[in-house]
XYZ file of C-alpha atoms in Angstrom:
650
model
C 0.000 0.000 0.000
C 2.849 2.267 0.675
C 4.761 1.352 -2.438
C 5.202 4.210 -5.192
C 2.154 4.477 -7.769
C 0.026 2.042 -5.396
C -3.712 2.875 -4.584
C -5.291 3.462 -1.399
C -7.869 1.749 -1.127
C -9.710 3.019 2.404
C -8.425 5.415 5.001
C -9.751 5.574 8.374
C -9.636 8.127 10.754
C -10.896 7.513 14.327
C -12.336 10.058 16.491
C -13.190 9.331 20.411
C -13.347 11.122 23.492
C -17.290 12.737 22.673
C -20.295 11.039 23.561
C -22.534 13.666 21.802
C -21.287 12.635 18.426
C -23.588 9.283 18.598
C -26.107 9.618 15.585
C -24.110 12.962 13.959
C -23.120 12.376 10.384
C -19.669 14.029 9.581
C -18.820 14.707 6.085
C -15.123 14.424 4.121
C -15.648 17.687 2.045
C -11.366 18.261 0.830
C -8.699 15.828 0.319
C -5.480 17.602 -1.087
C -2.033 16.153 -1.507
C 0.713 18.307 -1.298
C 4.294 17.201 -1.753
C 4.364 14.279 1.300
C 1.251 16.078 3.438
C -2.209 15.138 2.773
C -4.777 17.791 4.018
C -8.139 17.130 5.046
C -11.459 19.034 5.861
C -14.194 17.284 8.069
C -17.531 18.704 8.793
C -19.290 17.169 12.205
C -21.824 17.933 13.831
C -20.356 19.064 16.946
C -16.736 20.944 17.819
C -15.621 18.607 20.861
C -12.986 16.647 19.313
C -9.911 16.190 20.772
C -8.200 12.636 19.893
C -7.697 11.553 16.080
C -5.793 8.150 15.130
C -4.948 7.599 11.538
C -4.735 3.054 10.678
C -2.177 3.675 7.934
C 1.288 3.465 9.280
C 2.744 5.844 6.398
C 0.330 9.047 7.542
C 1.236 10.960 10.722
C -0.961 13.748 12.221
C 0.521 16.742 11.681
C -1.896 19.606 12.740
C -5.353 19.584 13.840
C -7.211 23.005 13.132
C -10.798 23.331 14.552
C -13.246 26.306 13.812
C -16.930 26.223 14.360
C -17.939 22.553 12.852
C -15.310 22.287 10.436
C -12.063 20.760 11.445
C -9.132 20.944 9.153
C -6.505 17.420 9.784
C -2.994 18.158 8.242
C -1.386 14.633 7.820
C 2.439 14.012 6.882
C 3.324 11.537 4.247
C 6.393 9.381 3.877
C 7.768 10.014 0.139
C 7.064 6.629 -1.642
C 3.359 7.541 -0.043
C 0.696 7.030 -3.007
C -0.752 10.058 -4.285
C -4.365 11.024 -3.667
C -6.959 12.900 -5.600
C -9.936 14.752 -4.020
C -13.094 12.830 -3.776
C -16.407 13.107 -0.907
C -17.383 10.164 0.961
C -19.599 10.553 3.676
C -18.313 9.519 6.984
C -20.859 7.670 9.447
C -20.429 8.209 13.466
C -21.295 5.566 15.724
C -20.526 5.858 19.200
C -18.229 8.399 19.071
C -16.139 6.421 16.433
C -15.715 8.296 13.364
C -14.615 6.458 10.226
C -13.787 8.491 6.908
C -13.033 6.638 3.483
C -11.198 8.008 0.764
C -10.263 6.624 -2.535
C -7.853 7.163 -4.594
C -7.114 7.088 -8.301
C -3.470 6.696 -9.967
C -2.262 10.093 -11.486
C 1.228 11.064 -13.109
C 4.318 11.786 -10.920
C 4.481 15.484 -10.899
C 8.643 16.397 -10.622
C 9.572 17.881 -7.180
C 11.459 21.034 -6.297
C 14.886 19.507 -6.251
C 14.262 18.158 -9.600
C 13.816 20.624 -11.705
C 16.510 21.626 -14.044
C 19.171 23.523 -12.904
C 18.694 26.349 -15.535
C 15.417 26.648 -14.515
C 16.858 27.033 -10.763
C 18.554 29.940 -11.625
C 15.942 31.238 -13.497
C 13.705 31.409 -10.152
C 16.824 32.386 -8.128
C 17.502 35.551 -10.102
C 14.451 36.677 -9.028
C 14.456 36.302 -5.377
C 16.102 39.188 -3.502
C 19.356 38.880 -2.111
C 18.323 38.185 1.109
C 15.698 35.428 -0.029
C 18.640 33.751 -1.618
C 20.723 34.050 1.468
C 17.900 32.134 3.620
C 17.700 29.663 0.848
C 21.075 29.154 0.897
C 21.474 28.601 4.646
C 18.168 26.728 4.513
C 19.660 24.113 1.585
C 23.261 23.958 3.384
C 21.989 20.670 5.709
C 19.378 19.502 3.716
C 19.917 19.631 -0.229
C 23.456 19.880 -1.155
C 22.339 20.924 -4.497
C 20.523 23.947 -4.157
C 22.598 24.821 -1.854
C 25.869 24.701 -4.928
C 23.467 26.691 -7.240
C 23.148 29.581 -4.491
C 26.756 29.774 -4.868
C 27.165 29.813 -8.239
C 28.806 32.926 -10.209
C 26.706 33.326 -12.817
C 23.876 34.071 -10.179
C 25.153 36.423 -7.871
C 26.533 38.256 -11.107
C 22.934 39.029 -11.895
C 22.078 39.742 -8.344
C 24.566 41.844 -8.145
C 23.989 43.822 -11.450
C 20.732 43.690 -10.509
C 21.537 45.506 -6.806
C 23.769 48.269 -8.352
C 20.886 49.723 -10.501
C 20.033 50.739 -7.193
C 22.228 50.781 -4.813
C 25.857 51.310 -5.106
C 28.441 48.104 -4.664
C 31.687 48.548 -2.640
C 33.587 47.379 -5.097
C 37.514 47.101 -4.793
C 39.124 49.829 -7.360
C 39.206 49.423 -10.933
C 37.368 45.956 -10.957
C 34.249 45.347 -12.149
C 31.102 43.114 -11.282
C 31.721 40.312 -13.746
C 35.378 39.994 -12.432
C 34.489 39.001 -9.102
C 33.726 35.853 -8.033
C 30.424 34.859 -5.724
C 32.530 34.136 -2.830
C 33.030 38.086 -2.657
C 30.387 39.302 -4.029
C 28.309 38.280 -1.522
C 29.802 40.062 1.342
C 29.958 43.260 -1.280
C 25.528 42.703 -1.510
C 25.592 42.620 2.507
C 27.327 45.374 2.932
C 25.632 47.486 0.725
C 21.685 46.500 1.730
C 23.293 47.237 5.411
C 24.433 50.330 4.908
C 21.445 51.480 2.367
C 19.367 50.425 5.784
C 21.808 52.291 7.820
C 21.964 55.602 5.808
C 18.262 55.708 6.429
C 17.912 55.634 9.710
C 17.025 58.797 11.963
C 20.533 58.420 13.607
C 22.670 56.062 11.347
C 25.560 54.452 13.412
C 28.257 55.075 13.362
C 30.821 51.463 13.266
C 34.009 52.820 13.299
C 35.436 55.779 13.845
C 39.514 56.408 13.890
C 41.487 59.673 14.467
C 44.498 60.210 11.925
C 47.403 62.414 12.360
C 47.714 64.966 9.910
C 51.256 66.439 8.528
C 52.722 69.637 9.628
C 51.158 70.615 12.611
C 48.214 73.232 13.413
C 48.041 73.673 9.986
C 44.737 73.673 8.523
C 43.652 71.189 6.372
C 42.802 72.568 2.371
C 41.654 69.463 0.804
C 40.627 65.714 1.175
C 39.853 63.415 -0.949
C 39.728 59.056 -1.405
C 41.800 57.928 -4.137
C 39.386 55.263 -5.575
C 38.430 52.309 -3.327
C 38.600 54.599 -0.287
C 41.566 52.557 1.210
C 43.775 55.770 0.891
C 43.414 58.817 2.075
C 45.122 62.217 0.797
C 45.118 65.664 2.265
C 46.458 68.752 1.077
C 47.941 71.298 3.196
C 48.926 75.099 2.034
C 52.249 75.500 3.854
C 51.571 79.623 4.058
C 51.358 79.749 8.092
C 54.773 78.581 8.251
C 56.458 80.411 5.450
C 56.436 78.935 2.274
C 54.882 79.273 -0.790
C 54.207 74.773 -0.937
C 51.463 72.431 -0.570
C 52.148 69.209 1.763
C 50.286 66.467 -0.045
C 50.203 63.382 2.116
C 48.863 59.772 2.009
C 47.610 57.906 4.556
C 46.516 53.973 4.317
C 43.075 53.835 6.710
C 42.854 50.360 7.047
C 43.166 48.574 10.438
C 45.762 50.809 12.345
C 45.958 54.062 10.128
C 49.347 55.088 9.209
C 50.996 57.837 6.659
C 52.070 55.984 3.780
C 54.361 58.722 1.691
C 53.949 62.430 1.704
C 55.043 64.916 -0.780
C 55.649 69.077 -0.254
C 54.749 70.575 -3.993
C 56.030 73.986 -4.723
C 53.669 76.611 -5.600
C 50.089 77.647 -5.120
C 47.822 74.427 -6.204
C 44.000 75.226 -7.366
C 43.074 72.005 -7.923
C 43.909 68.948 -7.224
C 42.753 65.059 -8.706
C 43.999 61.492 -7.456
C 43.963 57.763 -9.138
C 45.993 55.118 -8.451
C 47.877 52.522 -10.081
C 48.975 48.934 -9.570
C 52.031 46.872 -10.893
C 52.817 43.641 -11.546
C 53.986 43.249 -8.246
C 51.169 44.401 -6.458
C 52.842 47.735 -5.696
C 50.421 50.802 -5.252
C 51.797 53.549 -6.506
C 49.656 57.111 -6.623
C 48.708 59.632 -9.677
C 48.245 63.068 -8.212
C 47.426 65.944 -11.093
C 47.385 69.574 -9.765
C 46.556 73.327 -11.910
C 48.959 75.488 -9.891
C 51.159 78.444 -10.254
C 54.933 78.737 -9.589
C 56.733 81.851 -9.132
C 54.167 83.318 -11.840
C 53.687 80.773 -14.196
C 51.219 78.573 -14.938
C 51.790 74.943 -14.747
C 50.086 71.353 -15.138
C 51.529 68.727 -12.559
C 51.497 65.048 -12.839
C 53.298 63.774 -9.525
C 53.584 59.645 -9.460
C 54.194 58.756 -5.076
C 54.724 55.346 -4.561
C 52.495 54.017 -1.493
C 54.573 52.376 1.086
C 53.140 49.471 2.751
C 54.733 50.773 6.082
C 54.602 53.960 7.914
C 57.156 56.701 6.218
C 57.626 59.137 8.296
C 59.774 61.267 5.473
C 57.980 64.101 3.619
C 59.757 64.366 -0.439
C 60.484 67.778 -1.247
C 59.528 68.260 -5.154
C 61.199 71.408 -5.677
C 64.375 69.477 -7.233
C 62.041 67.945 -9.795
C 60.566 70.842 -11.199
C 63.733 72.162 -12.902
C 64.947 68.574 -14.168
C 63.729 66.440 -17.571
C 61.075 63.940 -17.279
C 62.535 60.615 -16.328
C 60.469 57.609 -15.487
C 60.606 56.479 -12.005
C 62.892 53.963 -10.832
C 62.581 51.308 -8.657
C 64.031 52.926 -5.477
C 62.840 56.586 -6.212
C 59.470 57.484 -3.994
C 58.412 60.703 -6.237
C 58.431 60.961 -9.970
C 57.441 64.324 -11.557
C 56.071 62.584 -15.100
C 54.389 65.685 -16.531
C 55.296 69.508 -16.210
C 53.093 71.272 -18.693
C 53.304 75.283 -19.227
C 50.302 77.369 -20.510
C 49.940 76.747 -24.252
C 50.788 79.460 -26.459
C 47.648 79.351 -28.137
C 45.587 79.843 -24.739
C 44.951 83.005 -22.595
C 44.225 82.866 -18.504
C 45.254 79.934 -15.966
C 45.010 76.331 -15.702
C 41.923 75.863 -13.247
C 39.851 72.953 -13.479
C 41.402 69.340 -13.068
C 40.023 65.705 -13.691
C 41.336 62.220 -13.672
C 40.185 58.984 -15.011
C 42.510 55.937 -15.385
C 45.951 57.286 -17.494
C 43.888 60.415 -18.888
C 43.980 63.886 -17.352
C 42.187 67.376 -18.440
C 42.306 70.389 -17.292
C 40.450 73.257 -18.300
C 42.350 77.035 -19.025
C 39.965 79.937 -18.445
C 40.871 83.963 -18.354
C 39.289 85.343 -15.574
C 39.707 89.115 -16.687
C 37.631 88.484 -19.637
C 34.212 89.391 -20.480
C 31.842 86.273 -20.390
C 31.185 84.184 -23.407
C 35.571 84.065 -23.915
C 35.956 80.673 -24.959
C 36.964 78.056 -22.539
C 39.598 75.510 -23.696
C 40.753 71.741 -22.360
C 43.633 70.230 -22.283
C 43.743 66.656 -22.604
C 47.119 64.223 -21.816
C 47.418 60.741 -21.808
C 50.141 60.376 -19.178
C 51.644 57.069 -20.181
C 51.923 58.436 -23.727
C 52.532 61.840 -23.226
C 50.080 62.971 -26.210
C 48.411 66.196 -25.659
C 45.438 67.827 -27.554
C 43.917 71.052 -26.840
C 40.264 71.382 -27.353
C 38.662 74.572 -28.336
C 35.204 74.501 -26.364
C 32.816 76.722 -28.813
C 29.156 76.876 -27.411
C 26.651 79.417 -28.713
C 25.530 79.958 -25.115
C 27.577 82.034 -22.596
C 28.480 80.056 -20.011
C 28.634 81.832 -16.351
C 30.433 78.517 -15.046
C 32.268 75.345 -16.538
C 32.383 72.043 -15.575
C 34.359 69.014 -17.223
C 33.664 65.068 -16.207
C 35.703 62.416 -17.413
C 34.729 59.023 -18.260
C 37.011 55.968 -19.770
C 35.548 57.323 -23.489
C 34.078 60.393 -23.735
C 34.170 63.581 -21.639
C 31.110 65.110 -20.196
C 30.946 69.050 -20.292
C 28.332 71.092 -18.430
C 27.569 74.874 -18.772
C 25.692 76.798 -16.235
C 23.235 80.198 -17.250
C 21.212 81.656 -15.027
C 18.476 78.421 -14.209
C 19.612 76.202 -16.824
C 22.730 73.749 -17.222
C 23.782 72.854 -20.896
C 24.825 69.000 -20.569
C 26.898 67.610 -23.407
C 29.180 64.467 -24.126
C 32.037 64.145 -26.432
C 33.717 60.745 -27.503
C 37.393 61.428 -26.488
C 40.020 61.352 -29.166
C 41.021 57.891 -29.995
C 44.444 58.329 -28.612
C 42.834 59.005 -25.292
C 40.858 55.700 -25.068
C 42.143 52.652 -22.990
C 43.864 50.054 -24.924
C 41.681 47.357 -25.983
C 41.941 44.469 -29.087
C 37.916 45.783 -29.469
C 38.475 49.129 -30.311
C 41.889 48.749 -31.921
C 40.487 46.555 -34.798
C 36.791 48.354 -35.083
C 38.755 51.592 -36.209
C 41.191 51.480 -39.311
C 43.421 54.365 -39.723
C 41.522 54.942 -43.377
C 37.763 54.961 -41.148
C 39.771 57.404 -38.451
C 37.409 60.903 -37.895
C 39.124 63.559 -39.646
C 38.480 65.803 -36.956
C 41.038 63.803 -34.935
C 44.961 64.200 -36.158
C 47.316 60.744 -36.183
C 47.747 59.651 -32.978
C 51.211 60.207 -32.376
C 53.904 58.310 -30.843
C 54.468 57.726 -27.106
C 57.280 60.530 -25.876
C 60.518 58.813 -24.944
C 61.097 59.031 -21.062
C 63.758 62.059 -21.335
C 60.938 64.165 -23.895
C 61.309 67.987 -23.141
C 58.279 69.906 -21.599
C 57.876 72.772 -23.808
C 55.882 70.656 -26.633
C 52.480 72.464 -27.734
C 49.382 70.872 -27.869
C 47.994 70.115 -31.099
C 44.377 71.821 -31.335
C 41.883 69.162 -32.082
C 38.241 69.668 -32.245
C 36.025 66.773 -30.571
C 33.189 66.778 -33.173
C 29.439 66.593 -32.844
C 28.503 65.719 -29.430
C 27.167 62.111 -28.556
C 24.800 63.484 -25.902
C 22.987 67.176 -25.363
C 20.588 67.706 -22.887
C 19.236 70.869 -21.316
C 17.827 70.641 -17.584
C 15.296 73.545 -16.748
C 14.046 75.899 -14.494
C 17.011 74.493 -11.749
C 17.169 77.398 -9.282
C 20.806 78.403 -8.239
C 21.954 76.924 -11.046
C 25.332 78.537 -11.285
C 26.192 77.183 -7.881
C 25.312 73.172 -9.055
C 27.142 70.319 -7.683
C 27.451 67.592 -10.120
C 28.148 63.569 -8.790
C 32.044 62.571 -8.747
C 33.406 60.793 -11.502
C 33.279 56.530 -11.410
C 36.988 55.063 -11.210
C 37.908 53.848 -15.060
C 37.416 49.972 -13.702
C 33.875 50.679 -11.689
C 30.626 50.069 -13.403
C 29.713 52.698 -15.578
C 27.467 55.028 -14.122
C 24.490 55.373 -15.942
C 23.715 58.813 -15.359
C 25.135 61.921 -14.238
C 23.171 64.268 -11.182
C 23.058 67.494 -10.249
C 22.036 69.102 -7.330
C 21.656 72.684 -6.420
C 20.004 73.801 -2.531
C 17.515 76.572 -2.032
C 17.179 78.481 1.160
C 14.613 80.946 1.600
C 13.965 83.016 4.790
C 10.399 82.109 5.937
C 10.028 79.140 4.007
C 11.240 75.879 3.868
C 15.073 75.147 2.023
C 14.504 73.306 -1.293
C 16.959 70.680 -2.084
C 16.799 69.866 -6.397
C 18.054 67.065 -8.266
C 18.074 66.364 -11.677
C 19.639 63.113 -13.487
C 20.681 63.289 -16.873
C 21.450 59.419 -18.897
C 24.325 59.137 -19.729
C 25.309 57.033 -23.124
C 26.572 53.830 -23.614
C 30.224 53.384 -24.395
C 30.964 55.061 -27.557
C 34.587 55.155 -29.277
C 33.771 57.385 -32.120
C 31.717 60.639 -32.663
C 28.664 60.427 -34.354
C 28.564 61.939 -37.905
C 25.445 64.109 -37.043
C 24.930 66.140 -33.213
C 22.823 63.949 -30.929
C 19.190 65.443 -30.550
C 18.744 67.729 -27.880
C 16.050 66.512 -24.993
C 14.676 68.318 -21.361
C 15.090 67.071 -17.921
C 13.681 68.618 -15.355
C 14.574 68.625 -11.487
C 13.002 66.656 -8.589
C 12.382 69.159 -5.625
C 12.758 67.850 -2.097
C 11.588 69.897 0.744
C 14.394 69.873 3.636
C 12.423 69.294 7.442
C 11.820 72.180 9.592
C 15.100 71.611 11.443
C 17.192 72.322 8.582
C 15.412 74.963 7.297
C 14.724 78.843 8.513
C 16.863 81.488 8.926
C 19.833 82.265 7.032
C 21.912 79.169 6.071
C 24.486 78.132 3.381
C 26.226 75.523 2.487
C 29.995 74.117 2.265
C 31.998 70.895 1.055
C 29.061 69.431 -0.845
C 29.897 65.858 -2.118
C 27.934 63.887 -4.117
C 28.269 60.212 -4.972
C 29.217 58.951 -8.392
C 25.995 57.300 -8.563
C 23.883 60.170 -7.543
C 22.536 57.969 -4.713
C 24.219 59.646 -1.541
C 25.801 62.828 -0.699
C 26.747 65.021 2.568
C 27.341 68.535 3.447
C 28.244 70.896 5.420
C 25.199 73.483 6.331
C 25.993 77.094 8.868
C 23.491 78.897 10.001
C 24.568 82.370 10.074
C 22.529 84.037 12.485
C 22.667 81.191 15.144
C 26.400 79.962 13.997
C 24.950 76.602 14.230
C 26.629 74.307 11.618
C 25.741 70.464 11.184
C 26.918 68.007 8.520
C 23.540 66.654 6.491
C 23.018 63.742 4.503
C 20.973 63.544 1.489
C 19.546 59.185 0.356
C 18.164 59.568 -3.012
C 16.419 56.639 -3.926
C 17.699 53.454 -3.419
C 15.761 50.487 -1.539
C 13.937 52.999 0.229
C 12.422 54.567 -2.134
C 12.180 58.473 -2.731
C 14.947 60.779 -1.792
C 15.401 62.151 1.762
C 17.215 64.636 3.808
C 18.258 64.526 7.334
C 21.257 65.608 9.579
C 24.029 63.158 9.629
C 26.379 64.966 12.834
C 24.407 67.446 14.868
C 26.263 70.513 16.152
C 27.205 68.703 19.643
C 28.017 65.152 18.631
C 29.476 62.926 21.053
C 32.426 63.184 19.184
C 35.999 64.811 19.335
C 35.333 67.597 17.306
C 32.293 69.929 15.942
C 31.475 70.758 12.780
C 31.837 74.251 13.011
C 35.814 73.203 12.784
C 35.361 70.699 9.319
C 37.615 72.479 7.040
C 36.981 70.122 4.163
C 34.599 66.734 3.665
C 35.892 63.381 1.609
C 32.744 61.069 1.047
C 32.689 57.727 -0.702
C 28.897 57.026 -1.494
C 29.647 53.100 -2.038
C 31.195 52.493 1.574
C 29.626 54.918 3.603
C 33.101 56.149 4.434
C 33.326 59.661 5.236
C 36.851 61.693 6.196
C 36.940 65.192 7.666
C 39.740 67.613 7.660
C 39.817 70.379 10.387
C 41.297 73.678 10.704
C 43.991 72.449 13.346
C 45.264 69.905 10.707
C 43.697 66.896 12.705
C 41.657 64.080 10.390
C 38.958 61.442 11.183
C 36.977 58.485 9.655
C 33.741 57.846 10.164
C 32.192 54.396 8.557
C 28.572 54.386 8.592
């Protein structure tokens, strides 16, 4: 009877312990099978049951379920158990002794769970949610070795994970990607991320580690801060004018476990801007790219500094001022510093260096004359520092721009124009001698097929190349992208989303946001997101068509709103998804950092204070000289005026 595909003939299902049910008539109304239970619905006359036996030795009681006269019996199967198909039999009662009888009729094995095929598996896996997948995984680790391997497999977590940084930024480690990574570590990665998304959210996020880090020269305020990319390394930039000298201390620090200052470097000359990457050898060695606009005794100069990261502390500080007057010579193997690119003003351009952005061996830099009249154009330099190529790029817009900002991606470059509520968004492809070095691209382009807008790519400099080459003026075509976002109050004073490292995921769009405070009313916070496109390597032969976006307004609470406030440090996340700030108000001198969640697993976006002005902390935020924020990691750095540094990991 118990054998696989056998009938059942007659079940019996005794009921005693009620007197009353002498004479009732009970009925068998539902017999289900499901997997190895068997559920069944009696109707009696009365509700005083309270013993059931089952004859068959392969059916065990599982749950009994009473309510009013009906009286649901939940019975557990073994797994060669025959299969039963709903039919009525009426049951009678004699003496308290109810006996039901069921038949049942042989129907076609229907394949369990476990059986299905494994692409199908995945199939439903991919879309579970991370943490449904965790369960099952834990779930499946004792009992079904197979599931259990599938929840581990790369090709699903690769889609999970995809699937998680539409939404929510990834921690990834720098310049690798999603597909690179196998489950093992992306899983921690998905954790991480849905914990601190949770985290960022909360009315007081906490705060899981926080470290103090000694800054360089002493009492000396603290300029700039920023992560090179995977926040593992920490730079600050210190104007040396309090103690005499016309230099900028630039100075690494490694924030892991114990922090500790890896190399630090004392730059001569005013710096205005400053951009980091960082580079990795075949040994594993970390070595630093720092690019910096700055002016030396009058002239105006491009920097492109290589520091090699030591993996111990180094207490020395390398002055550069030997380097400046020397050729360019690559580094060697027991030199800490390497100046690889001193670049005057172009004899073509007007004005200063100002602007600087870096992404993977690529740097530009914009030159602008600030004596002119608006609507002078604004020019780029681009350099490919392992080659040494430089271009100059003639940026000719019909509007007149009242501010200029440049964005660099691994193929195009990203320029945004400011008027009075409006911001003119438009990408370029970069020239091809500016694009990563890849068997894809170098066998889609011949030389015949090359743009004639771009000139020959020429040949890499050799290592002692003289510093007084031009430029050669290039235009960069039609753009691939041209969008116009409208009626953006304060649009002069946007602040766009950092740049993505050249090995993170592409982001798919770039955001700005601009804040509006209003005495009387409540401050505004707008955001607007503009697509970015897909990875192009050429310029199109016609302009893209232009298209509107329009901002998102979000309405700060009461606490962070009346009076007069402003704003300082704002930093925005690559992906647009996270940002902080620093926000004074002028008439109370209250200053708190804020933090801004746009979107996300929560949903809409959302503004709150992050460090109140009296945190339980060692400092205030009326001292925060400058802010460092990685959106990914939750890692934020602050510089004060004293020259002291902390880490706070949310």
């Amino acid at each position: 009877m118990s054998g696989q595909g056998s009938w059942l003939s007659q079940m019996t299902i005794s009921v005693r312990n009620d007197p009353y049910f002498a004479g009732y008539v009970a009925y068998l109304h539902e017999l289900l099978y499901f997997g190895s239970e068997l559920f069944l619905a009696l109707t009696v006359g009365r509700t005083g049951l309270a013993k059931c036996g089952i004859r068959w030795g392969w059916l065990r009681l599982r749950h009994v379920i009473m309510i009013g006269r009906s009286w649901d019996l939940i019975l557990s199967a073994g797994s060669r158990s025959p299969r039963l198909s709903p039919t009525s039999s009426v049951v009678a009662i004699t003496a308290g002794h109810v006996s039901a009888t069921a038949r049942a009729t042989p129907q076609p094995s229907m394949p369990s769970f476990i059986q299905l095929p494994d692409d199908i598996l995945l199939d439903i896996f991919i879309r579970l949610s991370i943490p449904d997948v965790l369960a099952l995984k834990q779930a499946s680790s004792l009992t079904c070795r197979a599931i259990y391997t599938l929840a581990l497999t790369d090709y699903l977590w690769h889609q999970l994970a995809s699937d998680l940084a539409r939404t929510v930024p990834l921690p990834l480690p720098a310049n690798t990607s999603v597909q690179a990574l196998p489950a093992t570590d992306l899983q921690p990665l998905c954790t991480t991320a849905l914990r601190l998304d949770l985290n960022w959210r909360r009315p007081e996020p906490t705060i899981r580690r926080f470290v103090s880090v000694t800054s360089g020269p002493d009492n000396v305020s603290i300029s700039e801060i920023c992560w090179l990319p995977g926040a593992h390394w920490l730079v600050t930039a210190q104007r040396n004018r309090p103690m005499g000298r016309q230099s900028t201390t630039f100075t690494f620090w490694n924030v892991g476990h114990e922090p500790f200052r890896a190399a630090a470097l004392e730059a001569p000359g005013y710096y205005r801007h400053m951009s980091v990457g960082i580079q990795e050898d075949e040994h594993g060695e970390h070595s630093a790219l720092l690019a910096l606009t700055v002016t030396v005794k009058g002239e105006e100069l491009l920097q492109v500094y290589s520091v090699r990261l030591s993996s111990i502390a180094d207490p020395d500080t390398f002055h550069a001022q030997s380097l400046v007057s020397q050729t360019i010579t690559p580094m060697s193997s027991t030199e800490k510093v390497a100046l690889k690119h001193h670049i005057t003003r172009p004899v073509l351009s007007a004005g200063i260096f100002y602007e600087v952005v870096m992404c993977g061996e690529v740097v530009a830099a914009t030159l602008v004359n600030l004596f002119d009249m608006p609507g002078v154009a604004h020019q780029i330099l681009l350099l490919n520092i392992r080659t040494g190529v430089k271009r100059l790029v003639d940026v000719l817009y019909k509007e007149t721009h009242l501010r200029m900002h440049i964005t660099l991606y691994p193929t195009e470059i990203v320029i945004t124009g400011a008027l009075e509520d409006t911001l003119v968004t438009r990408a370029h492809a970069l020239p091809p001698e500016f694009l990563p070095a890849s068997p894809r691209r170098s066998t889609s382009r011949s030389p015949s097929t090359s743009p004639t807008r771009f000139p020959p790519c020429s040949s890499p400099q050799p290592s002692g190349a003289r510093r007084d080459e031009e430029p050669s003026p290039i235009d960069l075509g039609p753009p691939i992208l041209d969008a116009v976002i409208s009626k953006l109050p304060n649009a002069v004073d946007f602040v766009p989303s950092d740049s993505p490292g050249p090995g993170a995921p592409p982001s798919p769009s770039l955001t700005f946001m601009t804040v509006r405070f209003v005495e009387g009313t409540m401050a505004r916070v707008y955001l607007a997101t503009v697509p970015l496109p897909t990875a192009a390597y050429s310029p199109p032969s016609v302009p893209a068509r232009r298209f509107a976006v329009f901002p998102t307004t979000i309405h700060l609470p009461m606490s962070l709103s009346g009076g007069t406030l402003t704003i300082e440090h704002p930093r925005l996340g690559p992906a647009g998804r996270r940002g902080v700030w620093v926000q004074r108000n002028v008439e109370t001198e209250e200053v708190r950092v804020v933090r801004i969640a746009n979107g996300g697993l929560g949903g809409g976006a959302e503004v709150h204070t992050l460090l109140s002005a009296y945190p339980n902390l060692p400092f205030r935020p009326n001292s925060v000289r400058a802010l460092a924020f990685d959106e990914a990691r939750g890692r934020l750095a602050v510089g004060l005026f004293n020259g002291e540094v902390y880490v706070l990991d949310y």
